[in-house]
Coordinates of C-alpha atoms in Angstrom, one line a residue:
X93 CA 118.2 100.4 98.6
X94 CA 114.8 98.6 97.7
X95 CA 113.8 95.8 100.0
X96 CA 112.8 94.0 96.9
X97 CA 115.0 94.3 93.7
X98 CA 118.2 95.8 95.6
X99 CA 117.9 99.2 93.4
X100 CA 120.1 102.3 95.1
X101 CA 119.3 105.9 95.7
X102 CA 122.7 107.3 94.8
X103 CA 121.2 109.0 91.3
X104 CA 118.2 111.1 92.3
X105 CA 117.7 114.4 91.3
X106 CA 114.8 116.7 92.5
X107 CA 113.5 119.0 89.5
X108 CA 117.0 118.2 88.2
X109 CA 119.2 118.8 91.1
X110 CA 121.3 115.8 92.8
X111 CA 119.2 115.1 96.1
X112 CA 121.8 114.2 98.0
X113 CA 121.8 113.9 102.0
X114 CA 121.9 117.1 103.0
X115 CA 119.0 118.6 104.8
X116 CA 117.2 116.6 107.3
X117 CA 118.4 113.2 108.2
X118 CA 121.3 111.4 109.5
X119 CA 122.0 108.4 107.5
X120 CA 124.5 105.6 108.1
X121 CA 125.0 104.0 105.1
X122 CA 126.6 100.3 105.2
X123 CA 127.8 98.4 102.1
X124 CA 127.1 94.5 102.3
X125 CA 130.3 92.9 100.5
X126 CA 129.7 89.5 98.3
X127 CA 130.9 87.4 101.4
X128 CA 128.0 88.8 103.8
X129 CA 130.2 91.0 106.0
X130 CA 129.4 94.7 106.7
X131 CA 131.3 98.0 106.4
X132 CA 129.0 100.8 107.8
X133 CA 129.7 104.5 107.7
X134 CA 128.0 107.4 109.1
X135 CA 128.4 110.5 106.8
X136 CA 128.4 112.6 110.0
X137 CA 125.6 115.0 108.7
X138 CA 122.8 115.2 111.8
X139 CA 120.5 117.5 110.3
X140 CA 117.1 119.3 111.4
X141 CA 115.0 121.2 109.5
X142 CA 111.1 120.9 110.9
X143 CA 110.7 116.8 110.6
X144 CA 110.0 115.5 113.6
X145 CA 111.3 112.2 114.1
X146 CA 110.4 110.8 118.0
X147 CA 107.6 109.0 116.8
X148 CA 108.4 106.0 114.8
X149 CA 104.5 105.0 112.9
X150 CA 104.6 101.8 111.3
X151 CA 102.2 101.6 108.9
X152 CA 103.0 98.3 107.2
X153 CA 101.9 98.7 103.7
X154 CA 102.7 95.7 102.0
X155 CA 103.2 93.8 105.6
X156 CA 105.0 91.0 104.2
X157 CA 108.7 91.9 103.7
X158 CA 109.8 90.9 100.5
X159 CA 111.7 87.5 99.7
X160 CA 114.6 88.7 98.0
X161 CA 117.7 86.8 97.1
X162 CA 121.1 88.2 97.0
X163 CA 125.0 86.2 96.8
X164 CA 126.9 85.9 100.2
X165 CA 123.6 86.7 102.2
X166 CA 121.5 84.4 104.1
X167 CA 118.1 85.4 104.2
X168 CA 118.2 85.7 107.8
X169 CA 120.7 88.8 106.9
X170 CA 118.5 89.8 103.8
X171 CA 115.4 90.1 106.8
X172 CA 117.3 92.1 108.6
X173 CA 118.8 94.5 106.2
X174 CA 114.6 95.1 104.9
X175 CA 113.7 95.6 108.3
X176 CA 116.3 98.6 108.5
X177 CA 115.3 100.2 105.4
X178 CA 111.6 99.7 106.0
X179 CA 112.0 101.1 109.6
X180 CA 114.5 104.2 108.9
X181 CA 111.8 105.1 106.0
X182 CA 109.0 104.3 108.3
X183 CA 110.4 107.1 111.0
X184 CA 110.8 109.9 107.9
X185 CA 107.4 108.9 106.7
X186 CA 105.9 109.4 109.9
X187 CA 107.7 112.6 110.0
X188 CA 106.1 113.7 106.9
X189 CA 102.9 113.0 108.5
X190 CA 102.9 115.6 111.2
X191 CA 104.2 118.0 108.8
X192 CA 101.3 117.1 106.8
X193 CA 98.5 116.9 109.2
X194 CA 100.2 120.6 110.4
X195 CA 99.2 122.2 107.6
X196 CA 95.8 120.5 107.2
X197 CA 97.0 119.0 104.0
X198 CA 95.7 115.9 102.9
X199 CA 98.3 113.6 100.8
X200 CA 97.7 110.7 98.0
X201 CA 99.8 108.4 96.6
X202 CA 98.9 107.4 93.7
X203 CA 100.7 103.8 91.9
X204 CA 100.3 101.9 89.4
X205 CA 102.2 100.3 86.1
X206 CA 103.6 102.4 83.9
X207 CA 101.0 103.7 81.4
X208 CA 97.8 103.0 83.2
X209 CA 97.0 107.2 82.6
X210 CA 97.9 108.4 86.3
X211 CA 99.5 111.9 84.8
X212 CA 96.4 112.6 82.6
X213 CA 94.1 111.4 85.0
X214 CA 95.9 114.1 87.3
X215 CA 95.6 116.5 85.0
X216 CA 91.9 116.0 84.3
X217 CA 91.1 116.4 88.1
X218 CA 93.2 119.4 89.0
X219 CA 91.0 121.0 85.9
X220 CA 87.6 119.9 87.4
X221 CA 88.7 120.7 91.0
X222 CA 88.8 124.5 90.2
X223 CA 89.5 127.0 93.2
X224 CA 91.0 123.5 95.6
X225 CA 94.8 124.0 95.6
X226 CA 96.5 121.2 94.1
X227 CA 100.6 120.2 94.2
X228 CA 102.0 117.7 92.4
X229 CA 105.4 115.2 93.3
X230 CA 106.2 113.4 90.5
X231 CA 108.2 110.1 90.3
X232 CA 110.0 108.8 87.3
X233 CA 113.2 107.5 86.6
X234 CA 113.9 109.9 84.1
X235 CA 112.9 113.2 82.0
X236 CA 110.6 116.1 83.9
X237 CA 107.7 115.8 81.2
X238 CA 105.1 114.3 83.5
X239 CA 105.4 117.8 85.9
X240 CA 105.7 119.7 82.6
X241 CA 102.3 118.7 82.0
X242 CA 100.9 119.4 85.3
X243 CA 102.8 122.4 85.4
X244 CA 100.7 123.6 81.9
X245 CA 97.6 123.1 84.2
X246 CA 98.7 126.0 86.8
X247 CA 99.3 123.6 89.7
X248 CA 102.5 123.7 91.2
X249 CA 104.7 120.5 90.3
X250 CA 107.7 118.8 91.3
X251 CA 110.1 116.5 89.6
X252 CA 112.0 113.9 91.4
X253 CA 113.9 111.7 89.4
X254 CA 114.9 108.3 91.0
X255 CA 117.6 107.3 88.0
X256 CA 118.3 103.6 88.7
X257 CA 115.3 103.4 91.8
X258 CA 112.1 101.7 91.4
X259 CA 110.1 104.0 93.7
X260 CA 109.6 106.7 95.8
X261 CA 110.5 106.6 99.4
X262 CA 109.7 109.4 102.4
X263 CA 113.4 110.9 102.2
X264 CA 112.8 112.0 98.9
X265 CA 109.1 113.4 99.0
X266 CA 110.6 115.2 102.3
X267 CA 113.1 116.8 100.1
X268 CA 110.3 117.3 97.9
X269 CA 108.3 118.5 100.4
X270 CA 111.0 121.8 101.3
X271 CA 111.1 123.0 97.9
X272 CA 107.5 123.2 97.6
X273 CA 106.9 125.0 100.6
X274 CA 102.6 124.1 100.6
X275 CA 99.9 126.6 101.6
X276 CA 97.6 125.0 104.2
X277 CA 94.9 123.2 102.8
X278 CA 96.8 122.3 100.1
X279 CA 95.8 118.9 98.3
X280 CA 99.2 117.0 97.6
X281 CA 98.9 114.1 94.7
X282 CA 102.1 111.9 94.8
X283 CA 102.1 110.4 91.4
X284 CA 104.7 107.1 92.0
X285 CA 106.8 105.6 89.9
X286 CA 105.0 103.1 87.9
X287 CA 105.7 99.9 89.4
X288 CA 103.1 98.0 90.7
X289 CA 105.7 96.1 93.2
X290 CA 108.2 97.8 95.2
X291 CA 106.1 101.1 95.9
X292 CA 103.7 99.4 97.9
X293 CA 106.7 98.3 101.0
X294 CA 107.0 102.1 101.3
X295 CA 104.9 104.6 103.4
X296 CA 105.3 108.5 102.0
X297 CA 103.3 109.9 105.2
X298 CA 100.2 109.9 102.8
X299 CA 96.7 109.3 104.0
X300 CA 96.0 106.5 101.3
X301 CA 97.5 104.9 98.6
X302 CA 95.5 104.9 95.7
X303 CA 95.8 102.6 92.6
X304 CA 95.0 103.0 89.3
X305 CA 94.3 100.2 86.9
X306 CA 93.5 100.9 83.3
X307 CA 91.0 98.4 81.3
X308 CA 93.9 98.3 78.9
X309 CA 95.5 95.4 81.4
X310 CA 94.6 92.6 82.7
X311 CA 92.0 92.1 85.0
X312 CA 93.4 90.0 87.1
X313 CA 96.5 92.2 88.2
X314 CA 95.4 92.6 91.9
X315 CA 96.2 89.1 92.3
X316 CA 99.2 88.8 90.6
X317 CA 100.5 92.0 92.7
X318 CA 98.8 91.7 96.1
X319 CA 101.0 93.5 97.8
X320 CA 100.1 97.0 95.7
X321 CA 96.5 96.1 96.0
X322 CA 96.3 95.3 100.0
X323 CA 98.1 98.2 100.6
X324 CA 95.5 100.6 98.7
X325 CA 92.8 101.9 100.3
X326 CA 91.2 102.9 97.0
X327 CA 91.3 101.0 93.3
X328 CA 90.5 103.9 90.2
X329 CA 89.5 101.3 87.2
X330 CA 90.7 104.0 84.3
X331 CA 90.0 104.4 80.8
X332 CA 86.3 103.1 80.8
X333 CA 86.1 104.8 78.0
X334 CA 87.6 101.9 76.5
X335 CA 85.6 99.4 77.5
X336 CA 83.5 99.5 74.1
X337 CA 86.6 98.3 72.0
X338 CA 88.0 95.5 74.5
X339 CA 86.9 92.4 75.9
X340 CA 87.4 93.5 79.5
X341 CA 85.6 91.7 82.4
X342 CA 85.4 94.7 84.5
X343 CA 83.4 92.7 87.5
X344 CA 86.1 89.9 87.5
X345 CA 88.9 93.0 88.4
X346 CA 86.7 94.1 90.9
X347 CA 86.6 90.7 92.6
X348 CA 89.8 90.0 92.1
X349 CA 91.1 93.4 93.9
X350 CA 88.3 92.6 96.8
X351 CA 89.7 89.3 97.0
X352 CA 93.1 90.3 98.1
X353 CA 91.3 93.7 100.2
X354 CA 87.7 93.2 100.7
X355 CA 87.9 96.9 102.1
X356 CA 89.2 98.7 98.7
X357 CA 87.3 100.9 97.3
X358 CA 86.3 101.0 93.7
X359 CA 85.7 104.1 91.4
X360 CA 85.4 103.5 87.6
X361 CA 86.4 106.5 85.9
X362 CA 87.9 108.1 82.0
X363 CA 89.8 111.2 82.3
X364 CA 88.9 111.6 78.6
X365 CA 85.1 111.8 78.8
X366 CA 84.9 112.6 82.9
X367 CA 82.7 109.6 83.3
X368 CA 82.7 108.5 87.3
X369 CA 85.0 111.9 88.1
X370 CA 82.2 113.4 90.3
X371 CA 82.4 110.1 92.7
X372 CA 86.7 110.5 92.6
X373 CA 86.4 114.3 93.3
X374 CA 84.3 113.7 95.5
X375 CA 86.6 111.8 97.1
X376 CA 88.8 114.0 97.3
X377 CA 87.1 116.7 98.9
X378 CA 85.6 114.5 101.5
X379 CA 89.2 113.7 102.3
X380 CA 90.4 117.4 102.7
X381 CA 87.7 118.6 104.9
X382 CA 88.7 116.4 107.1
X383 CA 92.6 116.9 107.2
X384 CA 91.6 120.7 107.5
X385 CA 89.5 120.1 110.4
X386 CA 92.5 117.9 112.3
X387 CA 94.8 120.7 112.6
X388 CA 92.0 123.0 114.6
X389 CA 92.8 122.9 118.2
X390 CA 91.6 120.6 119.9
X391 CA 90.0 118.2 116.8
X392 CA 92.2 115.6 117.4
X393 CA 92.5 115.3 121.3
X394 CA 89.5 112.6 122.1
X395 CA 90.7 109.2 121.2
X396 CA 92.0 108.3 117.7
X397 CA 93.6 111.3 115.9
X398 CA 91.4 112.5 113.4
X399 CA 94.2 112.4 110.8
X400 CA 94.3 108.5 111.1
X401 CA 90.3 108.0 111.2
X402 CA 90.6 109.6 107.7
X403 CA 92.5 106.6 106.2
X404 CA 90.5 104.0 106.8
X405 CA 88.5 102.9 103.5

């Protein structure tokens, strides 16, 4: 269930197979009846299979929880039901996290709405990256023709398919996660459904959400979806290519996405022509190196883990 729009799991498929509970987490689920009583359940499943789950990491992206309406439920009830989903997907992010920072592999998650050119932009920097390792989770509703395409590039790709869900959430890119079986070093892209609200309530275990805004939309959609744009620690202004044919302020969406996080930072880029690509690759080889160096021994045992230095801005 999404904190924000209500929208259920019950329909996912991973690279077309149902995703159902069945391989690392116990689950209660609990129906909330029209009159605001409860019936919970526990499907009885306690499952283990290398996520580590004693260290709940609350990294509250999107800190506000959302102010959803729903018959029969006061919104004291409402609060309390978000703060269950948040905090369950919380724990299994977390656990993703130490799976990741294992291996030395260093995780984006990349949002936006839908056709701001995440998948192409993808494809364009897994060609440019060369010899890095690249893997792919990709979220949509439906169809596996996004991770076709980034299949066609050589990178291994995964499809999750969320049917009647709005985003991705850390059980799902665990599942994900167990098919893919990464080599260390490995550079994981999480491209996200494209849905510039409820993805940003909902940590993955990745080092920083990224999101991408094409020239083609407004420029003032940071402030019109502040949670997306707080929660990022990096803004990719696509398609500048563009720019030519449109009358696009591209310093007023700039201030408008520093307004709401004066930390984000800003890369102009165009998967078509490559223009500002050095500066994101860049980027993303800066952020390897140092998820490769936290899993040596020892690199993370003075002070703050390495692994969280890295996602600051």
């Amino acid at each position: 269930m999404c904190t924000t729009c209500g929208c259920g799991p019950g329909d996912v498929t991973i690279d077309g197979q149902r995703a159902d509970h069945d391989h690392a987490h116990e689950h209660p689920h609990e129906h909330v009846h029209a009159d605001g009583t409860r019936h919970s359940h526990d499907h009885g499943h306690d499952h283990t299979c290398g996520h580590d789950h004693d260290h709940a990491h609350h990294h509250h992206h999107g800190e506000e929880l959302a102010h959803a309406h729903a018959p029969g439920l006061s919104q004291t009830r409402m609060v309390q039901i978000e703060q269950d989903i948040l905090s369950k997907n919380n724990a299994l992010a977390q656990a993703n996290r130490q799976r990741l920072a294992r291996q030395g592999i260093f995780a984006l998650n990349l949002v936006s709405s839908p056709g701001s050119g995440k998948t192409t932009l993808l494809c364009k920097t897994i060609q440019m990256l060369g010899a890095q390792p690249v893997a792919v989770i990709e979220g949509d509703q439906q169809t596996s023709q996004d991770a076709e395409r980034i299949r066609a590039t050589g990178a291994p790709a995964i499809q999750i398919n969320t049917g009647k869900g709005c985003h991705l959430d850390a059980h799902m890119v665990g599942h994900a996660l167990d098919k893919l079986q990464l080599a260390d070093h490995t550079l994981l892209m999480i491209e996200n459904v494209g849905n510039l609200v409820c993805p940003a309530a909902f940590d993955l275990g990745e080092a920083h959400k990224v999101a991408v805004l094409s020239v083609t939309e407004g420029e003032d959609k940071p402030i019109k979806y502040p949670d997306m744009f707080r929660a990022a620690s990096v803004m990719l202004l696509n398609k500048i290519d563009l720019l030519p044919y449109l009358n696009y302020d591209v310093d007023a969406a700039i201030g408008f996405a520093r307004r709401v996080n004066p930390r984000i930072r800003v890369i102009q880029v165009s998967a078509t022509t490559g223009a500002g690509m050095d500066e994101w690759l860049q980027f993303l080889r800066d952020g390897a190196k140092v998820a490769g160096y936290s899993r040596l021994p020892g690199a993370a045992s003075a002070g703050t883990p390495v692994l969280e230095r890295a996602a600051q801005p």
